[in-house]
GROMACS .gro file of C-alpha atoms in nm:
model
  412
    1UNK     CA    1   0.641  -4.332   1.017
    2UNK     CA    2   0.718  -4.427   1.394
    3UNK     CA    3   1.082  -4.524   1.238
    4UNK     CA    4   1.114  -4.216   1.105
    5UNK     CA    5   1.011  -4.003   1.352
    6UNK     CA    6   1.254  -4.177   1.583
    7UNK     CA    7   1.528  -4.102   1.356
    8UNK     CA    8   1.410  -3.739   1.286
    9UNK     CA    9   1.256  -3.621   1.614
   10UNK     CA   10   1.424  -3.871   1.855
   11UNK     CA   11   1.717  -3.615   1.929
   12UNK     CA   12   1.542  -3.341   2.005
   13UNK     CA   13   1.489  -3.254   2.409
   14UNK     CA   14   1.182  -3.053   2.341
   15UNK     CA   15   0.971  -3.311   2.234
   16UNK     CA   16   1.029  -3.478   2.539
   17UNK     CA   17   0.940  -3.218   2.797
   18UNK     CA   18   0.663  -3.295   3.031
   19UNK     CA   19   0.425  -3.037   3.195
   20UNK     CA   20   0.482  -3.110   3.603
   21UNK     CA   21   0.236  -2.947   3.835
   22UNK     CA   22   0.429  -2.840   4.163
   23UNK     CA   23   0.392  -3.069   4.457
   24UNK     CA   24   0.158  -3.064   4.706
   25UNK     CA   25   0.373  -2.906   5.002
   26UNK     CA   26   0.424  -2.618   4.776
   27UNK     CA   27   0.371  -2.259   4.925
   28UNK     CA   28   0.052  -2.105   4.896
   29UNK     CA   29   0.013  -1.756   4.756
   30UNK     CA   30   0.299  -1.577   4.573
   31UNK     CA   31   0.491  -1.825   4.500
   32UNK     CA   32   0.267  -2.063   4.383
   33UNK     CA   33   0.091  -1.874   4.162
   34UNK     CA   34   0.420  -1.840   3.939
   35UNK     CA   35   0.527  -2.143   3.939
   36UNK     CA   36   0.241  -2.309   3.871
   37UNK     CA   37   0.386  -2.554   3.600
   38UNK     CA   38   0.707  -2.641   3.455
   39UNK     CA   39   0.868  -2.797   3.153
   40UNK     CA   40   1.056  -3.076   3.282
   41UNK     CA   41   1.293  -3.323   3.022
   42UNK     CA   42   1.163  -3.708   3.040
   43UNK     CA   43   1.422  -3.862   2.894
   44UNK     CA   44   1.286  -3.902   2.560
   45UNK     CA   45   0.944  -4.012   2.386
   46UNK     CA   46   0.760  -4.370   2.314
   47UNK     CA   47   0.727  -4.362   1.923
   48UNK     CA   48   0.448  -4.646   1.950
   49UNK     CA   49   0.264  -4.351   2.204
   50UNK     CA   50   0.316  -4.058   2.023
   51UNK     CA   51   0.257  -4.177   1.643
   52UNK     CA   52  -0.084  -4.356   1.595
   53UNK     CA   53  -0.331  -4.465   1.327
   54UNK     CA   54  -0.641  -4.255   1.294
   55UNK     CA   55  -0.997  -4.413   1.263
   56UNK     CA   56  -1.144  -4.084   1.131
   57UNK     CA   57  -1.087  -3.864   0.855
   58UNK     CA   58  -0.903  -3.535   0.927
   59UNK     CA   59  -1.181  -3.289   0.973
   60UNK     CA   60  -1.356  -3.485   1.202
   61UNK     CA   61  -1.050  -3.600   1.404
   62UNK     CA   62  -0.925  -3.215   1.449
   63UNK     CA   63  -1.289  -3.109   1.529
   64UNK     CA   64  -1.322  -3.406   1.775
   65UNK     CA   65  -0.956  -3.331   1.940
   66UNK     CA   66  -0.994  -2.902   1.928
   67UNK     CA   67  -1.182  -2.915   2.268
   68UNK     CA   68  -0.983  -3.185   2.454
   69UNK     CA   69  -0.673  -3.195   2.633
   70UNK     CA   70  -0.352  -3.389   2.567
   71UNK     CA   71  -0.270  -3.589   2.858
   72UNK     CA   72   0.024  -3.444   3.081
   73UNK     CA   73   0.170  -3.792   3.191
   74UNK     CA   74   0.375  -3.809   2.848
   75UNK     CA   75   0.516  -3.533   2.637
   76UNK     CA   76   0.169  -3.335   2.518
   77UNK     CA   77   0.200  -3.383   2.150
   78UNK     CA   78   0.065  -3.648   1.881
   79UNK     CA   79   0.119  -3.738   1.540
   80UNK     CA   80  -0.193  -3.887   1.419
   81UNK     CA   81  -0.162  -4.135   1.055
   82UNK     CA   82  -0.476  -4.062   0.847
   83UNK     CA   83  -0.457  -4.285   0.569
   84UNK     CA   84  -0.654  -4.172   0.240
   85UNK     CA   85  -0.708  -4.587   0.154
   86UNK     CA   86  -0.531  -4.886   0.075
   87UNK     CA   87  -0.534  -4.871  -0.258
   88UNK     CA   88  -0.401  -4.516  -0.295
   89UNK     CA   89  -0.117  -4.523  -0.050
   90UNK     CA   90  -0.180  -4.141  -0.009
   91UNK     CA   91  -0.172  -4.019   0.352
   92UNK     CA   92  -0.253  -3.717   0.564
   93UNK     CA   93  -0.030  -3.605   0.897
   94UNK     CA   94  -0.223  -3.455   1.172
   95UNK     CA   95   0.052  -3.319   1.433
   96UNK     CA   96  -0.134  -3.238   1.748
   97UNK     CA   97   0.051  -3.024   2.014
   98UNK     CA   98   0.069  -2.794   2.315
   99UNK     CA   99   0.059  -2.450   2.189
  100UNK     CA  100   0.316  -2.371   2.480
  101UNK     CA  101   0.536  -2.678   2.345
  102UNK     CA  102   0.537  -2.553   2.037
  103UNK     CA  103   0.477  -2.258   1.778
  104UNK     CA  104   0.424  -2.194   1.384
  105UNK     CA  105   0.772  -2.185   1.307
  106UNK     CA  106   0.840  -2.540   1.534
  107UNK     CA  107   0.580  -2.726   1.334
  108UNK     CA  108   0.768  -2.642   0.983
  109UNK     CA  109   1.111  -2.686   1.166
  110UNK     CA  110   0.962  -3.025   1.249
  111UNK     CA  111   0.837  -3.125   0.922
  112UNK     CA  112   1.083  -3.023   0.742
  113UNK     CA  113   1.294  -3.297   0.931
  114UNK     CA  114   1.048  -3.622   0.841
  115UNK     CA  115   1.066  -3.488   0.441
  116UNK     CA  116   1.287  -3.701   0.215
  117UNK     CA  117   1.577  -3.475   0.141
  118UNK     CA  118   1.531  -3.298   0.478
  119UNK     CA  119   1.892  -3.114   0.533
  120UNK     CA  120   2.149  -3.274   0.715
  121UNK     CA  121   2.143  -2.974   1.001
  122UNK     CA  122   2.192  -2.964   1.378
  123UNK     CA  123   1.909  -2.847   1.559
  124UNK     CA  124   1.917  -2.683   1.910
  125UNK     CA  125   1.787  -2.923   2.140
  126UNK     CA  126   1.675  -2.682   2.383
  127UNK     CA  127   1.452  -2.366   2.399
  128UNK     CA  128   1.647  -2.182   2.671
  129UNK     CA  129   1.868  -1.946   2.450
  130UNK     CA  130   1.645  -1.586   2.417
  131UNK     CA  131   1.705  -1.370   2.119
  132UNK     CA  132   1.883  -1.044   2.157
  133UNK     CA  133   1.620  -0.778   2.306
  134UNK     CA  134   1.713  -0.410   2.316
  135UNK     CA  135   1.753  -0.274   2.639
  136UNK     CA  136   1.686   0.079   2.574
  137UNK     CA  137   1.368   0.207   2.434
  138UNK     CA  138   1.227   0.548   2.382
  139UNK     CA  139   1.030   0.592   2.685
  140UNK     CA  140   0.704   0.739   2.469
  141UNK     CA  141   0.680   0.435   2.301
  142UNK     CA  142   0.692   0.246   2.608
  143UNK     CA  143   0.440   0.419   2.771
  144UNK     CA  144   0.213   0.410   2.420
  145UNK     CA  145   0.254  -0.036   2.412
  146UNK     CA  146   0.170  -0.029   2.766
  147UNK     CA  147  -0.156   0.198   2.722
  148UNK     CA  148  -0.218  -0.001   2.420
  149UNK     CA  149  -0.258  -0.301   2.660
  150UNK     CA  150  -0.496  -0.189   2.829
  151UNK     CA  151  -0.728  -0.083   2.593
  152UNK     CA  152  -1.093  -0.224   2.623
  153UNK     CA  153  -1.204  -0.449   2.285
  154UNK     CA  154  -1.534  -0.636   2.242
  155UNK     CA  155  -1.599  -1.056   2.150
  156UNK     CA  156  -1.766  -1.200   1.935
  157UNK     CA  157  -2.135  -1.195   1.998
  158UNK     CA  158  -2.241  -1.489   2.154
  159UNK     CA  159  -2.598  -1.701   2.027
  160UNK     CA  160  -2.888  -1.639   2.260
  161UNK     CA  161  -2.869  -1.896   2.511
  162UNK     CA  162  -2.509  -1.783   2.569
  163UNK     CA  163  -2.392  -2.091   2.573
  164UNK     CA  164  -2.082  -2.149   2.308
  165UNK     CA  165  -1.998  -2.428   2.084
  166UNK     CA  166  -1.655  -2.502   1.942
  167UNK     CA  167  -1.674  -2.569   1.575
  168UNK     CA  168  -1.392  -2.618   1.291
  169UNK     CA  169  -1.380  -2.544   0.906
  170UNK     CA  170  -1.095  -2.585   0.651
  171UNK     CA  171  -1.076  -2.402   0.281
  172UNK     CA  172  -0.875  -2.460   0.020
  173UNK     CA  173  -0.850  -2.104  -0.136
  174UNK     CA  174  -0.877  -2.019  -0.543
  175UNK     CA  175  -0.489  -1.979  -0.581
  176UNK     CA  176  -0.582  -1.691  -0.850
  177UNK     CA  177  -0.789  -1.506  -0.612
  178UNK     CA  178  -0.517  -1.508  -0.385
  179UNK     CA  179  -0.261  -1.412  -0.602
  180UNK     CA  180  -0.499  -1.142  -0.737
  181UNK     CA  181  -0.572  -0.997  -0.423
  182UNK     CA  182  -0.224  -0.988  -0.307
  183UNK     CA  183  -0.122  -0.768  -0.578
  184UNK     CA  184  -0.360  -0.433  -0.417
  185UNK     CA  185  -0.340  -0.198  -0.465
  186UNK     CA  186  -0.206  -0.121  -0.818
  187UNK     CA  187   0.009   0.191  -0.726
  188UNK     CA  188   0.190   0.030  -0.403
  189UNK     CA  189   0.400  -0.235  -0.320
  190UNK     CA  190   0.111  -0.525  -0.291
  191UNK     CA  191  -0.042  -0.711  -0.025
  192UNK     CA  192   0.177  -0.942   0.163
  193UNK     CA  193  -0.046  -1.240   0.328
  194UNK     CA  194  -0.105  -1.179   0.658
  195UNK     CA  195  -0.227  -0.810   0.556
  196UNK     CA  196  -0.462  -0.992   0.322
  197UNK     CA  197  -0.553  -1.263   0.593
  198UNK     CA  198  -0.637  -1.005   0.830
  199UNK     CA  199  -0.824  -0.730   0.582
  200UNK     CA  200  -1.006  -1.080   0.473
  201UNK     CA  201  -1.112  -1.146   0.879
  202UNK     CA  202  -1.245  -0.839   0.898
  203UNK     CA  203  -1.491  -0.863   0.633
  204UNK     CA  204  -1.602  -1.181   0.748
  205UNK     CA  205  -1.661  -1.069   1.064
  206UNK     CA  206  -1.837  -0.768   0.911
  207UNK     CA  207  -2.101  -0.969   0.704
  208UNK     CA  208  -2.094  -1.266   0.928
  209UNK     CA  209  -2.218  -1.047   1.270
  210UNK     CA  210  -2.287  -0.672   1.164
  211UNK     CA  211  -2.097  -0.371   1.220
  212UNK     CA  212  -1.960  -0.269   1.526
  213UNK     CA  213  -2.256  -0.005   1.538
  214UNK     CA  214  -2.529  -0.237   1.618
  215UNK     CA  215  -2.370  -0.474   1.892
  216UNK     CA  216  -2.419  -0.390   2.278
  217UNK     CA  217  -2.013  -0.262   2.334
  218UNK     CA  218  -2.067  -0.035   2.019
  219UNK     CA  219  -1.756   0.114   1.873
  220UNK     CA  220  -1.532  -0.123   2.137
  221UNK     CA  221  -1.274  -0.259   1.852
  222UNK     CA  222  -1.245  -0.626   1.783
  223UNK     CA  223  -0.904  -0.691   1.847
  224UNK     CA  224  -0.674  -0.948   1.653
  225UNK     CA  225  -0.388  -1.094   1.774
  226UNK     CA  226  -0.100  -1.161   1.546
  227UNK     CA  227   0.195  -1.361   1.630
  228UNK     CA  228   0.550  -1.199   1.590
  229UNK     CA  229   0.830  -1.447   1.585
  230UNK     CA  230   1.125  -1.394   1.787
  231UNK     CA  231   1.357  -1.583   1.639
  232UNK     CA  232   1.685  -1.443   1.507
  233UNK     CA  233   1.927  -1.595   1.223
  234UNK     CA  234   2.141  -1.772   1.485
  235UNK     CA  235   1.790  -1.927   1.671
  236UNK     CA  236   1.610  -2.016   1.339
  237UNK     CA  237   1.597  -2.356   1.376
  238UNK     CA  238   1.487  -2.355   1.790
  239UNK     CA  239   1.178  -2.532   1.881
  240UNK     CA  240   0.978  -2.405   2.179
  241UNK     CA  241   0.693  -2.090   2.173
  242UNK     CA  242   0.955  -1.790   2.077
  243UNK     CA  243   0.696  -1.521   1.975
  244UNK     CA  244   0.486  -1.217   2.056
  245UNK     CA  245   0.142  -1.200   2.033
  246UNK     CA  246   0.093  -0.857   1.941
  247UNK     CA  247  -0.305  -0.707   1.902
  248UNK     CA  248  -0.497  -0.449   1.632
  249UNK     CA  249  -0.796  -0.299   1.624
  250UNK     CA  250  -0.996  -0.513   1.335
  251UNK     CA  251  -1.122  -0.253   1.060
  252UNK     CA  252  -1.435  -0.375   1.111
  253UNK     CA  253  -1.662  -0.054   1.052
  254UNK     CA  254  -1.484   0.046   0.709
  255UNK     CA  255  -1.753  -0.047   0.436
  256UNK     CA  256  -1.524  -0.104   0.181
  257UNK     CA  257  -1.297  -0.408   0.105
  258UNK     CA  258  -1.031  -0.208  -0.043
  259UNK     CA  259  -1.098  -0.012   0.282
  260UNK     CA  260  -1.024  -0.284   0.511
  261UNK     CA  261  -0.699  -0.394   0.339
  262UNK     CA  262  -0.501  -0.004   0.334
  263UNK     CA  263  -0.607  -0.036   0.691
  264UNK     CA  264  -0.474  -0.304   0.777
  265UNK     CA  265  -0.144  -0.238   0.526
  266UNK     CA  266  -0.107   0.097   0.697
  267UNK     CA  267  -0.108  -0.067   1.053
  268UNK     CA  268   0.213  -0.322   0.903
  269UNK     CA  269   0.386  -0.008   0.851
  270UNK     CA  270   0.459  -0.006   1.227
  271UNK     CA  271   0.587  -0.321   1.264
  272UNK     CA  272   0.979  -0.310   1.370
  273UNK     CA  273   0.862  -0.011   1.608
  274UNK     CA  274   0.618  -0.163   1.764
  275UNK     CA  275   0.794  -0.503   1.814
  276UNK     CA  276   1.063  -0.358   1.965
  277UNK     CA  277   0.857  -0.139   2.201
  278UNK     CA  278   0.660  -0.437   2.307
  279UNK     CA  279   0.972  -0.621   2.446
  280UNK     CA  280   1.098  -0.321   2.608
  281UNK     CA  281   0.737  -0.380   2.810
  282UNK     CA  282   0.838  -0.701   2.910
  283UNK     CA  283   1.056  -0.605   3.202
  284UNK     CA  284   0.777  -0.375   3.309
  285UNK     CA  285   0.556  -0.661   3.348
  286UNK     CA  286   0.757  -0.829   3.496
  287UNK     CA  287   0.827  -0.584   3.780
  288UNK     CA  288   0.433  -0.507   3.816
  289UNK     CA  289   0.401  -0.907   3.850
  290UNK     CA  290   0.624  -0.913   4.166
  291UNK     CA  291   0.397  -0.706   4.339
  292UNK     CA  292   0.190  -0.988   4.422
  293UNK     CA  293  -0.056  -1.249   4.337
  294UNK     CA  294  -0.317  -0.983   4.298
  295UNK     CA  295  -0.155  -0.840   4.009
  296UNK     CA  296  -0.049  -1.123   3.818
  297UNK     CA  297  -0.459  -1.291   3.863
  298UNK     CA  298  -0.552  -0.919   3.717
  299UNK     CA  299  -0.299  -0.943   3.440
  300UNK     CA  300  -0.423  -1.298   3.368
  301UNK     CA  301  -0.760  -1.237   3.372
  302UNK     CA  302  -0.728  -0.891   3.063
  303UNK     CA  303  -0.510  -1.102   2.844
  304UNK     CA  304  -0.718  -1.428   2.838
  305UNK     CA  305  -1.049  -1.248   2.852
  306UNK     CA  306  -1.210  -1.265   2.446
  307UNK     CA  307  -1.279  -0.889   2.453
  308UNK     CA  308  -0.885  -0.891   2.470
  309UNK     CA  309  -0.838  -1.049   2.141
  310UNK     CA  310  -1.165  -1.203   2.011
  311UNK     CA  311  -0.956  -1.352   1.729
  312UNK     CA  312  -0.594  -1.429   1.612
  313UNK     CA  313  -0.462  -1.444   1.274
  314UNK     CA  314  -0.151  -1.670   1.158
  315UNK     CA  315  -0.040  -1.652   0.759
  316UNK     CA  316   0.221  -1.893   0.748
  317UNK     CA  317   0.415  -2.018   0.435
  318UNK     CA  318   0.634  -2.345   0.311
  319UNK     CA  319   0.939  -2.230   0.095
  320UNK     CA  320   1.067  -2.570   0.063
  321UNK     CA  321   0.901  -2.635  -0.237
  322UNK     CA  322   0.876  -2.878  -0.454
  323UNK     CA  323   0.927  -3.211  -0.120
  324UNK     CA  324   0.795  -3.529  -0.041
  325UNK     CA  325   0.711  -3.784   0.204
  326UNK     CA  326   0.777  -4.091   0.239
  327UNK     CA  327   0.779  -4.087  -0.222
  328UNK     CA  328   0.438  -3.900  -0.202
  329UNK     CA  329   0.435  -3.549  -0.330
  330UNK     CA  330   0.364  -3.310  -0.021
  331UNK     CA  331   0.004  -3.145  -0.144
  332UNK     CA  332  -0.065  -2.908   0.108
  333UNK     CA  333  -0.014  -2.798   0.535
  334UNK     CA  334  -0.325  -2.693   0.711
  335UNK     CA  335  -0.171  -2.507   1.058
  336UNK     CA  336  -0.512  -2.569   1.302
  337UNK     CA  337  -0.519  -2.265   1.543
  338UNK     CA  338  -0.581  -2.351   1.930
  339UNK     CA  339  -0.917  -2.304   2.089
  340UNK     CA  340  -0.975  -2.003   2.310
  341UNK     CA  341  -1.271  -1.895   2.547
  342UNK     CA  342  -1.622  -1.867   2.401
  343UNK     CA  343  -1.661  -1.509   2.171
  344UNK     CA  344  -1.347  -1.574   1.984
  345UNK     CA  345  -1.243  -1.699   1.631
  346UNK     CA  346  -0.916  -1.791   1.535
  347UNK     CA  347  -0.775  -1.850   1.157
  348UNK     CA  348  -0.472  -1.955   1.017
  349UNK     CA  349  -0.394  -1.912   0.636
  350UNK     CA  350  -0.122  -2.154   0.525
  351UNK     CA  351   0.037  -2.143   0.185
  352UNK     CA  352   0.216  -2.456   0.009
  353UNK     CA  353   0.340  -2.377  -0.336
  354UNK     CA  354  -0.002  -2.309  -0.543
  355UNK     CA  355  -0.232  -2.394  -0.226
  356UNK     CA  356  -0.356  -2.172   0.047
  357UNK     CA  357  -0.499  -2.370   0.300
  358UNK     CA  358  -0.758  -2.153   0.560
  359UNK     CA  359  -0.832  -2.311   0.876
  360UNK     CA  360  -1.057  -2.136   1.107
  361UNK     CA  361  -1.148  -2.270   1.454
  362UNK     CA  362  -1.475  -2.052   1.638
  363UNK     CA  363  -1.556  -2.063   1.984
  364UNK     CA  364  -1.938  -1.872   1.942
  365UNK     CA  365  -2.253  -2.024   1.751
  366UNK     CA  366  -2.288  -2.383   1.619
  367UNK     CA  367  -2.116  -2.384   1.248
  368UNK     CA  368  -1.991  -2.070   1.296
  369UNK     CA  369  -1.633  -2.182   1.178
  370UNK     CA  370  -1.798  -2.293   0.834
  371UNK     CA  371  -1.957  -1.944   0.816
  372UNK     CA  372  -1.673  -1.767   0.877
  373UNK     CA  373  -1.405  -2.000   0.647
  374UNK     CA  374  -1.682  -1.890   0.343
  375UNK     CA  375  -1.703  -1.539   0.417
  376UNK     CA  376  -1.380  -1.512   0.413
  377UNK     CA  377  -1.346  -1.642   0.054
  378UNK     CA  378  -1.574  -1.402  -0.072
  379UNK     CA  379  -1.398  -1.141   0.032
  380UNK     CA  380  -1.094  -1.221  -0.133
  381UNK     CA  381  -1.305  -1.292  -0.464
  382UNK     CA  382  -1.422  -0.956  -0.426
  383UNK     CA  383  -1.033  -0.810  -0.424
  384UNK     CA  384  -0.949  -1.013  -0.652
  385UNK     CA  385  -1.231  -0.853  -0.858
  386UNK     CA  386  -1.041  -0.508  -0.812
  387UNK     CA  387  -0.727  -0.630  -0.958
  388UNK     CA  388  -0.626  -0.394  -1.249
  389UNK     CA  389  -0.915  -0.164  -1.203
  390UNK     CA  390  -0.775   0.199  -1.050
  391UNK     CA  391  -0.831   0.143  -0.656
  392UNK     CA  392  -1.041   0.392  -0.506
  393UNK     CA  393  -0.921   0.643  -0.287
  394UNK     CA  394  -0.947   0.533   0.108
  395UNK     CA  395  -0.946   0.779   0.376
  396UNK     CA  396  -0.718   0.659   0.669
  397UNK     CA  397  -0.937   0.572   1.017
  398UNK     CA  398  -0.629   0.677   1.195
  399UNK     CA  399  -0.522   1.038   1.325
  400UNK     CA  400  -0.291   1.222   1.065
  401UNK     CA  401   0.067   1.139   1.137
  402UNK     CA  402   0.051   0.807   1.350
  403UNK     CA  403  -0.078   0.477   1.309
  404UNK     CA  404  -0.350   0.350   1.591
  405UNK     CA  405  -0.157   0.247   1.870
  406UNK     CA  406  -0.246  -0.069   1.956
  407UNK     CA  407  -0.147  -0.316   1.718
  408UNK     CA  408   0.156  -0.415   1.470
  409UNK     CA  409   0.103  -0.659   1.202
  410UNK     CA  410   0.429  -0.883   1.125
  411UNK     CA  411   0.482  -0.970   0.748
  412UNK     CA  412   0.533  -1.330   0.685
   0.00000   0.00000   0.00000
């Protein structure tokens, strides 16, 4: 595998950035605050470093690794060997990685490469081309993302003591519950899977915590966050973090599954719009942020707060199917989500031919990942229940004529 990966990988410049701290004589203030870090090239990577044997078995090496940082002296990623036994030859690839380093779409770019018939392409070595942005923007929309920004959510309660624990779960999926679900509602155009991923989350977090009724913040939304990739034909291939993380308001309060999922279908509907508005924000930001320190610190400390976003969804699919490794069949990809501050849950739903893969990472009570992985199973059982039956009418939660404001869901 080291071989390999030196062959693949060994070319590209992004897997050999380093995070560098700025020196000690730097400026106080302003200017430190925004330059607090930087990617700098090293020159390449140490495949004997980077790719490594595992002593544990997968679940128990991501739980152990979820909470703990890479170290900054090399390039922050790891490819970590788990082998299944000697007698089997079968093998497991855990790729652990700086979420800034790299995003959903790297991590397939990347595997892709290490298959056996991987395509003989060029890769951009460098994450510094930007895709095209519009630069003009109906001003109403503008002002609608920005508003959105700032609208107060709720986390996810935390136990008693108040003191969090970081837990991990992965599910494997019933591929005909999936496929079942994904074809609601009868009359429309189906379910893609991050609308079912997302109607799915809110159930869980429904059964698994109550309605939003009976916590302290009352009918403060949850909010998801949902990543939006960038990327354009000509930039497919780039490595680096190229997306949007664009929030909704959970349908937590609708009773109903069906419910949940026109919600959350009628909140995709807004997707192109709302992308594009969102990028027209980014100069805005921008602009606030050279005010000063003092607005950056408050900017910081909204977006990173878990009544922000007390969860983000990923659905994420392989289309190079059927592939192997290394002459072993390629089974399934779990995509692990990062860890964020305590009241949050984040889920990924990866699908590889037949499998769909759910990995859920939660920041709150002990287990609570487990809890959460299950609950959301049942909820697609119970769509997949409703397949063929008429669906029940479902009265929008939104005003006539718009969609809530807040959110866009990207369809993957």
């Amino acid at each position: 595998m080291r071989t390999r990966v030196a062959e693949r990988w060994g070319a590209l410049l992004r897997l050999s950035h380093v995070l560098k701290p700025p020196p000690d004589g730097a400026p106080r203030g302003y200017r430190r605050l925004i330059a607090r870090h930087q990617w700098v090239a090293a020159g390449g990577f140490d495949p004997a470093a980077h790719i490594v044997p595992a002593s544990q078995e997968l679940e128990d090496l991501l739980a152990d690794n979820v909470c703990r940082s890479l170290p900054l002296d090399l390039p922050p990623w790891r490819l970590h060997v788990v082998r299944h036994g000697p007698e089997s030859g079968d093998f497991t690839l855990a790729l652990l990685a700086h979420h800034s380093l790299l995003d959903g779409s790297s991590l397939m770019t990347l595997l892709r490469l290490l298959m056996d018939d991987a395509p003989a392409i060029r890769l951009p070595v460098s994450g510094r081309r930007q895709p095209a942005v519009r630069k003009r923007e109906q001003n109403r929309k503008v002002r609608d993302e920005l508003r959105a920004q700032l609208v107060d959510g709720q986390a996810i309660p935390l136990p008693p003591t108040g003191q969090a624990h970081p837990s991990v779960a992965l599910t494997d999926l019933r591929p005909q519950a999936v496929r079942a679900a994904r074809r609601l509602p009868a009359e429309g155009r189906g379910a893609t899977l991050t609308e079912l991923l997302l109607g799915s989350v809110a159930g869980a977090l429904r059964d698994c915590y109550g309605p939003l009724s009976r916590r302290p913040k009352g009918s403060a939304p949850v909010h998801a966050s949902v990543p939006v990739d960038l990327r354009i034909p000509e930039t497919a291939q780039e490595l680096g973090n190229l997306a949007l993380a664009i929030r909704l308001p959970l349908p937590v309060d609708l009773d109903a599954p069906a419910a949940r999922l026109v919600a959350c279908q009628e909140l995709a509907a807004a997707i192109p719009s709302r992308t594009r508005a969102q990028q027209a924000c980014i100069p805005v930001l921008q602009a606030a942020a050279r005010l000063g320190p003092w607005t950056l610190k408050a900017l910081a400390a909204h977006g990173y707060s878990p009544a922000y976003a007390a969860s983000a969804c990923t659905a994420l699919k392989w289309r190079h199917v059927p592939c192997s490794l290394a002459g072993r069949p390629l089974l399934r990809i779990a995509a692990l989500p990062p860890l964020h501050r305590p009241g949050t849950a984040n889920f990924v739903l990866f699908q590889t031919a037949d499998a769909f893969t759910l990995s859920v990472v939660s920041h709150t009570r002990p287990g609570d990942a487990r809890l959460l992985a299950d609950a959301v199973a049942r909820e697609l059982d119970t769509l997949a229940d409703l397949a063929g039956q008429p669906f029940p009418p479902v009265a929008s939660p939104f005003p006539a004529g718009r969609t809530n404001g807040t959110c866009s869901v990207p369809s993957r």
